[in-house]
Short mmCIF file of C-alpha atoms and ligand atoms in Angstrom, two decimals:
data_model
loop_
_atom_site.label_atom_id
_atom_site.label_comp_id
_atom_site.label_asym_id
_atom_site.label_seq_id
_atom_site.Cartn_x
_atom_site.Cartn_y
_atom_site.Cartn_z
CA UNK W 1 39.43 -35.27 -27.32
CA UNK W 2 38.29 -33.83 -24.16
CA UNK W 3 34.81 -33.97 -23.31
CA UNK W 4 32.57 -30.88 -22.89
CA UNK W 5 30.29 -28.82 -25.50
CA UNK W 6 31.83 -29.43 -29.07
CA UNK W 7 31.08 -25.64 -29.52
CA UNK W 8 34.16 -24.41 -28.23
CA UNK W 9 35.76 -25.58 -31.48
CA UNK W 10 34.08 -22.97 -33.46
CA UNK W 11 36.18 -20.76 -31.62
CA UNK W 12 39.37 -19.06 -32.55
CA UNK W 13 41.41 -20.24 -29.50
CA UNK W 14 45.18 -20.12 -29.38
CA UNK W 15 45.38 -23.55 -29.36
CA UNK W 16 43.19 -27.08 -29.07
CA UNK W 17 40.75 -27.46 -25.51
CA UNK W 18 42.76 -29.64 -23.02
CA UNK W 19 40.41 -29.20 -20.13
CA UNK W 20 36.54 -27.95 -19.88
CA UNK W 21 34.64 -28.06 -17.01
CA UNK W 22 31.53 -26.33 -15.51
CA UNK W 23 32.29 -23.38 -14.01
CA UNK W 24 30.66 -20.82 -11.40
CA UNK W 25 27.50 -19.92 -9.40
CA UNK W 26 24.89 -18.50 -11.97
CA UNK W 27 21.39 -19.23 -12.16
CA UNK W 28 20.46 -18.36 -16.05
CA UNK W 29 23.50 -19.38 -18.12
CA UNK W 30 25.59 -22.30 -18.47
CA UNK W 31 29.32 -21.28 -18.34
CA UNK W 32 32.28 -23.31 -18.53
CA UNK W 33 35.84 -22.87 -17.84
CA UNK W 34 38.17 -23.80 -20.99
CA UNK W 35 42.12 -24.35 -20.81
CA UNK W 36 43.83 -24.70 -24.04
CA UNK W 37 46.79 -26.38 -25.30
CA UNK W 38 48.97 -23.26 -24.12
CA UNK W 39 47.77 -23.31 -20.83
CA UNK W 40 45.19 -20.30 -21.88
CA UNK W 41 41.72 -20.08 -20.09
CA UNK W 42 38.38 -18.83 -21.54
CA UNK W 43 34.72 -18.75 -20.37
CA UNK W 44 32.70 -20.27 -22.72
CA UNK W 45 28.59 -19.39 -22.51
CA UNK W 46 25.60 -21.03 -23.51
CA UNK W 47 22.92 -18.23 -22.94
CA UNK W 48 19.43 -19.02 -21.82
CA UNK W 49 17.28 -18.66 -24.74
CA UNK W 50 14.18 -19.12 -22.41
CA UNK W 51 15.01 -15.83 -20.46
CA UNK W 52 17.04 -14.34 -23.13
CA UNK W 53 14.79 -15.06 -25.71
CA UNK W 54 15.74 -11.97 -28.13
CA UNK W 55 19.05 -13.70 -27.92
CA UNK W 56 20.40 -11.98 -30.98
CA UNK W 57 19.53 -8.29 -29.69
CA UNK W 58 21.52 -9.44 -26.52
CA UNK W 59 24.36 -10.16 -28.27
CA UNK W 60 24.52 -7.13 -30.13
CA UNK W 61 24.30 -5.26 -26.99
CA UNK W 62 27.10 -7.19 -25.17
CA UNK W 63 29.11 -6.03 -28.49
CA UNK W 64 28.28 -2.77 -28.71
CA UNK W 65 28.68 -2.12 -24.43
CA UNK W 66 32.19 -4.25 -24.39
CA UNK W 67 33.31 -2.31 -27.70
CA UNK W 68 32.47 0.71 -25.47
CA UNK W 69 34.35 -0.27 -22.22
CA UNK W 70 37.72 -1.51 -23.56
CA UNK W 71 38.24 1.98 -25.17
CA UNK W 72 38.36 3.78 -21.74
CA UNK W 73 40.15 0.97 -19.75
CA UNK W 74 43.78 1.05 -20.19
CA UNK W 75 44.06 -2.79 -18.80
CA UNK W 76 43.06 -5.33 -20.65
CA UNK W 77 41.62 -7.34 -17.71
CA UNK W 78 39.38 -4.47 -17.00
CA UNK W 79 36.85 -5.44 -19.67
CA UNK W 80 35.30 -8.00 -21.10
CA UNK W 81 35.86 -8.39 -24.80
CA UNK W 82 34.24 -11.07 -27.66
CA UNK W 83 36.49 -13.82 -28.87
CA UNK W 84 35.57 -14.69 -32.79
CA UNK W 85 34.78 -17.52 -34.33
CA UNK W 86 37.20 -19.03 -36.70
CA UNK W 87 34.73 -17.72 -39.64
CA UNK W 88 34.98 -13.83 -37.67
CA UNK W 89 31.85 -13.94 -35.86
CA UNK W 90 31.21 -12.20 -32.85
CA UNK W 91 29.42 -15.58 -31.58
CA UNK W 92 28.39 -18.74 -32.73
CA UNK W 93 24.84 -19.80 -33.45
CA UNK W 94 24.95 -23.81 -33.43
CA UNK W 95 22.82 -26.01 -35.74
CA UNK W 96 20.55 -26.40 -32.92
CA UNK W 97 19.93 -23.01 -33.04
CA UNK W 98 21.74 -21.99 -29.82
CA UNK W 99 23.87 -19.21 -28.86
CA UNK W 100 27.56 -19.50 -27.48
CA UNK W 101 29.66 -16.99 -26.94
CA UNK W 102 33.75 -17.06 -25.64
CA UNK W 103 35.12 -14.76 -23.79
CA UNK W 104 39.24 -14.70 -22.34
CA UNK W 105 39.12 -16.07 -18.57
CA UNK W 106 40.39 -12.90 -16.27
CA UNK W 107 42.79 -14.72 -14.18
CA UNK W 108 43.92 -14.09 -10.83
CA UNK W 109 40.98 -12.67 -10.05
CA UNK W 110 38.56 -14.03 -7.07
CA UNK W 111 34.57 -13.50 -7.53
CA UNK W 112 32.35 -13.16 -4.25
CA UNK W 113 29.57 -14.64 -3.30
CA UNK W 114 28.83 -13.04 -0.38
CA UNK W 115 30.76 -9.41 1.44
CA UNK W 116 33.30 -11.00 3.15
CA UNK W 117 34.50 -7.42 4.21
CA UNK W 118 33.00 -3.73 3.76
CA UNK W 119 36.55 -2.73 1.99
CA UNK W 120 35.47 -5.35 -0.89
CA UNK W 121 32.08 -3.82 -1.18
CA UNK W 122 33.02 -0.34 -0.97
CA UNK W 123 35.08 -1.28 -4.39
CA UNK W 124 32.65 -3.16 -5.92
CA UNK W 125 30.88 -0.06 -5.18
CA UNK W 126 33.14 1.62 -7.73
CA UNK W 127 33.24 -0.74 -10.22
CA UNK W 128 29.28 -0.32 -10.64
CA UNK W 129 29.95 3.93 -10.39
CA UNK W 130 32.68 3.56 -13.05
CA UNK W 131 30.45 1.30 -15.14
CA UNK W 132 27.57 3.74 -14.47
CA UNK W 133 29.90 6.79 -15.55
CA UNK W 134 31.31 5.04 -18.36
CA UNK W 135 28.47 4.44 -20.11
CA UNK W 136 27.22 7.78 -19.53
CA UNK W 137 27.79 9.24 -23.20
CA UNK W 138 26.75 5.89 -24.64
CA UNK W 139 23.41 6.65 -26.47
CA UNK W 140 21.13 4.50 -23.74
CA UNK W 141 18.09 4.73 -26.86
CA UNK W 142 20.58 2.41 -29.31
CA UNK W 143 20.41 -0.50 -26.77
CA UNK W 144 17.56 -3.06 -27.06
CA UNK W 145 15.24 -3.80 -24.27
CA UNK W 146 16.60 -7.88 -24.29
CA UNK W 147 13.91 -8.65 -21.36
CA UNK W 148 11.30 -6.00 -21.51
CA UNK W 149 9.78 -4.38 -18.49
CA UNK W 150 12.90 -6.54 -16.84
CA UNK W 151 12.40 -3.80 -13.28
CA UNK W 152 9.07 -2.40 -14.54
CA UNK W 153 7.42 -3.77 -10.77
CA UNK W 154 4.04 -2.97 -11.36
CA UNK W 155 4.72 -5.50 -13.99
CA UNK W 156 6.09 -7.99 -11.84
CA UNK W 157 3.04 -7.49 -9.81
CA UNK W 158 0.59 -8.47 -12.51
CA UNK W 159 2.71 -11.53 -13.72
CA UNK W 160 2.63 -12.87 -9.95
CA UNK W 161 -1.18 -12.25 -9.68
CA UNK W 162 -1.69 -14.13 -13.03
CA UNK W 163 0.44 -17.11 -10.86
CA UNK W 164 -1.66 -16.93 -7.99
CA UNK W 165 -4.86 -16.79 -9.81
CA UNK W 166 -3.39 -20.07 -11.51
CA UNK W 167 -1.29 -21.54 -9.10
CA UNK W 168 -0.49 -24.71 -10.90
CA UNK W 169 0.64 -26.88 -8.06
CA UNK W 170 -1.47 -25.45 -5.24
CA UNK W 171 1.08 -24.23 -3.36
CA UNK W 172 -0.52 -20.48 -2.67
CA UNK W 173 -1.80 -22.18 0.12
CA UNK W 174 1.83 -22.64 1.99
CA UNK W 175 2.81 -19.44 1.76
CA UNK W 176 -0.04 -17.05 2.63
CA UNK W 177 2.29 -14.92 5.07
CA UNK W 178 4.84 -13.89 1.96
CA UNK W 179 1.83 -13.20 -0.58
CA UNK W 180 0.45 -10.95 1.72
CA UNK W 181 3.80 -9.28 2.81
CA UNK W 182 4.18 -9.00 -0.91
CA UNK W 183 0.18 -7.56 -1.38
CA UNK W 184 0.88 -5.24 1.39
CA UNK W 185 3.54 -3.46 -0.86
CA UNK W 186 1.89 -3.27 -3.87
CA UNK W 187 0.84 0.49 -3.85
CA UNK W 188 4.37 1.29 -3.22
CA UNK W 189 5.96 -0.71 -5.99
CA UNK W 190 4.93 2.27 -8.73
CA UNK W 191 6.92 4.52 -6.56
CA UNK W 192 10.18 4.34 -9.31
CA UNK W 193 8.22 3.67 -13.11
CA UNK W 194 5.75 6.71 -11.50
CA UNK W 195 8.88 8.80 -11.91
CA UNK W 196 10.54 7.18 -15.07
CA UNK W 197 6.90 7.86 -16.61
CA UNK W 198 6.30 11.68 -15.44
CA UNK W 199 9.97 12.29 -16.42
CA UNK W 200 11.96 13.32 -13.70
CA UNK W 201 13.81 10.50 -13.33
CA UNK W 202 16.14 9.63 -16.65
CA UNK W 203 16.91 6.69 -18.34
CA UNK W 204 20.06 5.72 -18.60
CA UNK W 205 22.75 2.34 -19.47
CA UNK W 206 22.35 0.49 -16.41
CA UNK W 207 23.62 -3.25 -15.50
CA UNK W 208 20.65 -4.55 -13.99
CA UNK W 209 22.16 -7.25 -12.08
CA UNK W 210 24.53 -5.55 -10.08
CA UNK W 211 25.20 -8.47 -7.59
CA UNK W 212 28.69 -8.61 -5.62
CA UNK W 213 29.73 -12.07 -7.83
CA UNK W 214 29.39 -10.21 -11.54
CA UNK W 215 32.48 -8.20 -10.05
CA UNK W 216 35.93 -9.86 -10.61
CA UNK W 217 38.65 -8.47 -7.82
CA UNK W 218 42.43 -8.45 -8.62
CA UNK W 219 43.10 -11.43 -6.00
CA UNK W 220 46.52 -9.56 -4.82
CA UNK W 221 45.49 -6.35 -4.51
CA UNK W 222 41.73 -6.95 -3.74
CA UNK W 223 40.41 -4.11 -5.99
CA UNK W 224 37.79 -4.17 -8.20
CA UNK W 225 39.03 -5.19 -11.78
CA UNK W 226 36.19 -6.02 -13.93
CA UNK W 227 32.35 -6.24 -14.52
CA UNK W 228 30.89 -9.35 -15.80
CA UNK W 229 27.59 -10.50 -16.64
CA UNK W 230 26.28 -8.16 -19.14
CA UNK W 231 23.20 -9.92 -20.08
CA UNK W 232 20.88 -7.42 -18.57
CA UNK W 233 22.52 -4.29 -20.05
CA UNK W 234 20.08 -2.59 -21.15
CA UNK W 235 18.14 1.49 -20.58
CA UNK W 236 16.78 1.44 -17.19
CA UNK W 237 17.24 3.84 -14.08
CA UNK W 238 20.69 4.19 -12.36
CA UNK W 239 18.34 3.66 -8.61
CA UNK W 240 18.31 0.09 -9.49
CA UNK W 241 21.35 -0.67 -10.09
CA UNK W 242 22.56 0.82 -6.66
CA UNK W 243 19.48 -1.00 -5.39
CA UNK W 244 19.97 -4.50 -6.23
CA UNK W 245 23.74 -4.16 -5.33
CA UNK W 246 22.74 -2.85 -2.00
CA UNK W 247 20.02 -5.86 -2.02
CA UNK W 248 22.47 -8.85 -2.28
CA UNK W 249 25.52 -6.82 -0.88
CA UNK W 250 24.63 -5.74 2.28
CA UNK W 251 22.56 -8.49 3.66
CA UNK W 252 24.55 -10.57 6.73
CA UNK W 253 23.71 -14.02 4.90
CA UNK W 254 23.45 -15.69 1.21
CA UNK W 255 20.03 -14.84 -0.68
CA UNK W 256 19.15 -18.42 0.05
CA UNK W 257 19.93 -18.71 3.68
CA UNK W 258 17.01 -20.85 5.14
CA UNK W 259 18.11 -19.74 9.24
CA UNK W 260 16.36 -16.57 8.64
CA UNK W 261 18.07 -15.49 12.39
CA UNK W 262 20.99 -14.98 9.97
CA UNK W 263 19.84 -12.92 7.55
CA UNK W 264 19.40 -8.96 8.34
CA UNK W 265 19.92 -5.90 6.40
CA UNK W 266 23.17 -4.28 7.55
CA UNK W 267 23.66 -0.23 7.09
CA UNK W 268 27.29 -0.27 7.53
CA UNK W 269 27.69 -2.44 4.75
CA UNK W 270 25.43 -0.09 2.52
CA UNK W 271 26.97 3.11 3.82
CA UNK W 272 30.50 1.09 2.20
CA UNK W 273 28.91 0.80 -0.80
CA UNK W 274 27.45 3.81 -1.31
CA UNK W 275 30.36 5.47 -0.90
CA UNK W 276 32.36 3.59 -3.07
CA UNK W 277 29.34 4.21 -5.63
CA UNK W 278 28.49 8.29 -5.24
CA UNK W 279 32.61 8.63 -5.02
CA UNK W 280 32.39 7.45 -8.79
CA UNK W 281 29.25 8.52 -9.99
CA UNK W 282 27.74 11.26 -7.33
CA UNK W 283 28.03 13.79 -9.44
CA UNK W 284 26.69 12.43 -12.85
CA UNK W 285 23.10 11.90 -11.06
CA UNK W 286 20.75 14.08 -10.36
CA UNK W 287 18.72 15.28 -7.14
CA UNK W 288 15.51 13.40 -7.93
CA UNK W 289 17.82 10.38 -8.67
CA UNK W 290 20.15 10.94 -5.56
CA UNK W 291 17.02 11.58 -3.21
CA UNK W 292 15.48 8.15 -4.76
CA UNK W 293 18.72 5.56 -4.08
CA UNK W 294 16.98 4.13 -1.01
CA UNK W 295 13.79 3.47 -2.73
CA UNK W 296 16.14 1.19 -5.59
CA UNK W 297 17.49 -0.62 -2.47
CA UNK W 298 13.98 -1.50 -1.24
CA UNK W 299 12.20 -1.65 -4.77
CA UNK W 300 15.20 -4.28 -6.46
CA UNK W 301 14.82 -6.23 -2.96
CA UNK W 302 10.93 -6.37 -2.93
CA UNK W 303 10.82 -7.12 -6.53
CA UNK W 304 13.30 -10.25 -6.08
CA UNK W 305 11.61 -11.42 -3.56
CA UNK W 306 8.01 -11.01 -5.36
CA UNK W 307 9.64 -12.60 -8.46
CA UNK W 308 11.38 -15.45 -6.18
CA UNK W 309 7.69 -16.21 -4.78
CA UNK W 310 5.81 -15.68 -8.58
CA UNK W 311 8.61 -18.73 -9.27
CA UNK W 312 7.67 -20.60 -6.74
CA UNK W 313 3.98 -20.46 -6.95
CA UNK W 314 4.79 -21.22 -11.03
CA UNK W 315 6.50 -24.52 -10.34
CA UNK W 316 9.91 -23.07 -10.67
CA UNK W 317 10.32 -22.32 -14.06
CA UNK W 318 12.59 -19.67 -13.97
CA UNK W 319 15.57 -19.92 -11.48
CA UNK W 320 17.68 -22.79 -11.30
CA UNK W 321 16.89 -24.73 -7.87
CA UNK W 322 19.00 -27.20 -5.97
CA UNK W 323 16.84 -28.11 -3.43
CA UNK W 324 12.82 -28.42 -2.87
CA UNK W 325 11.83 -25.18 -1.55
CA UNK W 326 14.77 -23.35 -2.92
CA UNK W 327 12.56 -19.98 -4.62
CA UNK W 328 10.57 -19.57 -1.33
CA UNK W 329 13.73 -19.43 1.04
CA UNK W 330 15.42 -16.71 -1.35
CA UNK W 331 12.02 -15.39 -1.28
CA UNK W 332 11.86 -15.36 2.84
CA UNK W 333 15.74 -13.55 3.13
CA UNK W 334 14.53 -10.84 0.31
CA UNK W 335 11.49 -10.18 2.19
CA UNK W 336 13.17 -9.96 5.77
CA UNK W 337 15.54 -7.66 4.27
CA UNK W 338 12.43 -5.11 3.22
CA UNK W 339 10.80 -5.36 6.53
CA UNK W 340 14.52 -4.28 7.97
CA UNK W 341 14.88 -1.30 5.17
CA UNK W 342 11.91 -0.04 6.33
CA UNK W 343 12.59 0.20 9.66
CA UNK W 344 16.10 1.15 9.08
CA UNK W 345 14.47 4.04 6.47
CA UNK W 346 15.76 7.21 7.48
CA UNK W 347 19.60 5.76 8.66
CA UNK W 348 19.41 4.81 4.86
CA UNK W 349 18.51 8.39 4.17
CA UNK W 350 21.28 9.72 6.26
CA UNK W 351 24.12 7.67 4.73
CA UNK W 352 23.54 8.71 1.39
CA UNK W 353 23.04 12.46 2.45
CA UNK W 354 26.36 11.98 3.97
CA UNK W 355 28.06 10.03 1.03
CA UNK W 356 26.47 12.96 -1.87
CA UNK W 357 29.90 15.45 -1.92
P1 LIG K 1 25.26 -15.88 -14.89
O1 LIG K 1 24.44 -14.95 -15.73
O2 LIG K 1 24.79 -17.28 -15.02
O3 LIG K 1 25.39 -15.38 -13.48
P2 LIG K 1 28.03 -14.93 -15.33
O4 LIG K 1 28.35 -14.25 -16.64
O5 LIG K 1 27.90 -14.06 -14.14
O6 LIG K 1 26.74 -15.87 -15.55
O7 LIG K 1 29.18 -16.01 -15.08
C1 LIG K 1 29.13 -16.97 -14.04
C2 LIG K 1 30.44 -16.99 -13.25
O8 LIG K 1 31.55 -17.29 -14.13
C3 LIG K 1 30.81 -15.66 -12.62
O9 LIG K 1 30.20 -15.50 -11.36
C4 LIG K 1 32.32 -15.74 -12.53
O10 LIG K 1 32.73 -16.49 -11.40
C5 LIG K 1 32.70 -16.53 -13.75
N1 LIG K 1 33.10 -15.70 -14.90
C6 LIG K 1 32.31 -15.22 -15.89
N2 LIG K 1 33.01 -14.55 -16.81
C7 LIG K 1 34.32 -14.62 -16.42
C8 LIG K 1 35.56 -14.16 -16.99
N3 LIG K 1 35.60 -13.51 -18.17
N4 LIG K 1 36.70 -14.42 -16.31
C9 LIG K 1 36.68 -15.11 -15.14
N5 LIG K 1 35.55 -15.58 -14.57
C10 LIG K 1 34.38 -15.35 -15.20
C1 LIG K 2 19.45 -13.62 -11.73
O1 LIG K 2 22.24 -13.96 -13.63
P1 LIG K 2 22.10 -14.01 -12.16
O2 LIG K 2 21.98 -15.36 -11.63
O3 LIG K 2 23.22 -13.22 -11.52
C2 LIG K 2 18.45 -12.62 -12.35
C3 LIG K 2 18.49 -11.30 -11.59
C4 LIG K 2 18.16 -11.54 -10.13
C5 LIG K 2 19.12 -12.58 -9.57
C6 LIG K 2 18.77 -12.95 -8.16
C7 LIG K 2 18.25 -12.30 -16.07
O4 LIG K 2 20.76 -13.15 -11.82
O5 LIG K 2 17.54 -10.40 -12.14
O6 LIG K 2 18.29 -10.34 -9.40
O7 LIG K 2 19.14 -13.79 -10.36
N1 LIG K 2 18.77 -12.41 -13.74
C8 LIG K 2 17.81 -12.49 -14.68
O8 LIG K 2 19.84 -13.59 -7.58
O9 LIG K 2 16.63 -12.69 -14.44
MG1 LIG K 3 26.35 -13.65 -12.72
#
């Protein structure tokens, strides 16, 4: 038998796991890859019950959006879709009270950490505007909120406060320069729920983690195939998805580059994406919405960072780290990135005006 989580077995696979092994970059799940006897491959999931903890409203979510997708996708790669336990489940609940979850392994696909060119970009632009305009006539209300107030960053705000007041392993004191880069922005992190809350912005389905690597490319033909990772679907505003695409996307270097001379917050690559994104799903948005994509870019990169450095100050209880120091290097690229945006404001301005048909 091979070794690996026993779960898989639950499964309805095509035939008995030959080979499991851990598979890809993620820092919340643990995901495997799975080969059968028939040379079949599958993704099997363990989800994170400490950041998902309404596990079970996830779940029905991820059913309900991937029942969605697959009926406007003519390709079966396209979309991600639920394999079923052998007693028709959805997803398995193990005795330990965890939840799995198997989905078919889209092959021949490559997933990127990092722009390698603005071409790739510009499409994973339109995968996120197709996802956006796909879900548009899916009822955003009948979704549950799986991690509430996940982008509500006056939120984030009080939760990193509540650290520093605490600041369990004294380590405030090592980064005074980021917590008051962070402080400094406070007022301006209402900017986006200020709008959600007086109206004129809408709610909508949105991704919420919109990052390059949960897009799978067709490796021959380097277009965007399929969007993965739909923990986070959930209502929220369409800014913030563009935003934290335009966050990890068009930075020069990884989110945890530590040779900061690296890292720096590149408009051509945004101007690819955006128009990869408004060529898709321009015209579903509205002015307020269109006029506000540069503040999702700024407000899903300040928030990252503030929730990289709340981490850190925490004891790093939240992301997986590999290395000592890990949270407050992503924290350091995320804030470089806003000091750039902001001087780089009105070019962002400009290449959306120009991208809006
Ligand atoms: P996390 O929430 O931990 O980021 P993801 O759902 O994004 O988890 O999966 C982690 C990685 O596994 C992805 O970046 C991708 O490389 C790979 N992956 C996930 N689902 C599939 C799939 N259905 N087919 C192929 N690769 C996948
Ligand atoms: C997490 O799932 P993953 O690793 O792609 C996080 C996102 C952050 C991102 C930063 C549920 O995303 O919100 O933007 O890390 N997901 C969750 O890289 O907190
Ligand atoms: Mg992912």
């Amino acid at each position: 038998m091979v070794t690996g989580p026993k779960q898989i077995h639950a499964f309805k696979t095509d035939a008995d796991p030959i080979f499991i092994t851990k598979y890809g970059n993620g820092h919340i799940n643990d995901t495997y890859l799975i080969v059968d006897g028939t040379a079949r491959q599958y993704i099997l999931q363990k989800i994170n019950k400490n950041i998902f903890r309404a596990t079970h409203e996830l779940m029905e979510n991820i059913k309900a959006v991937t029942d969605h997708l697959r009926k406007h996708v003519m390709q079966s790669r396209k979309a991600l879709s639920l394999i079923p336990t052998k007693d028709g489940k959805d997803w398995l609940v193990d005795e330990d009270g965890e939840y799995w979850r198997l989905y078919p392994f889209i092959s021949d696909t490559v997933c990127l950490q990092l722009v390698e060119n603005p071409e790739d970009f510009k499409e994973s632009g339109v995968a996120f505007g197709n996802f956006q305009r796909t879900m548009a006539d899916f009822d955003a209300g009948s979704l549950f909120e799986t991690i509430p107030r996940f982008h509500d960053t006056p939120n984030r705000y009080t939760n990193f406060k509540n650290a520093l007041r605490a600041d369990p392993l004294g380590r405030a004191k090592d980064v005074k320069r980021e917590i008051d880069f962070a402080l400094a922005r406070e007022e301006y992190a209402g900017t986006l729920m200020k709008l959600y809350e007086s109206g004129d912005m809408p709610l909508r389905v949105t991704h919420n983690d919109t990052k390059l690597n949960n897009v799978l490319f067709d490796r021959e033909t380097r277009k965007a195939l399929c969007v993965i990772d739909l923990d986070t679907v959930m209502p929220g505003l369409a800014v913030n998805d563009f935003g934290c695409s335009v966050r990890f996307g068009a930075s020069t270097a990884a989110e945890d580059e530590t040779d900061l001379t690296k890292v720096s917050f590149s408009l051509p690559l945004m101007e690819a994406f955006t128009e990869g994104f408004l060529n898709t799903c321009g015209e579903s948005l509205t002015d307020c919405e269109l006029y506000h994509l540069r503040d999702g870019a700024k407000m899903m990169t300040l928030e990252d960072g503030l929730r990289f450095l709340t981490d850190y100050i925490e004891g790093d209880v939240y992301y997986r780290i590999k290395r000592e120091n890990h949270n407050i290097d992503r924290c350091r690229t995320q804030f470089k990135l806003v000091g750039e945006m902001e001087t780089k404001w009105d070019q962002m301005q400009e290449i959306i005006l120009k991208a809006v048909k």
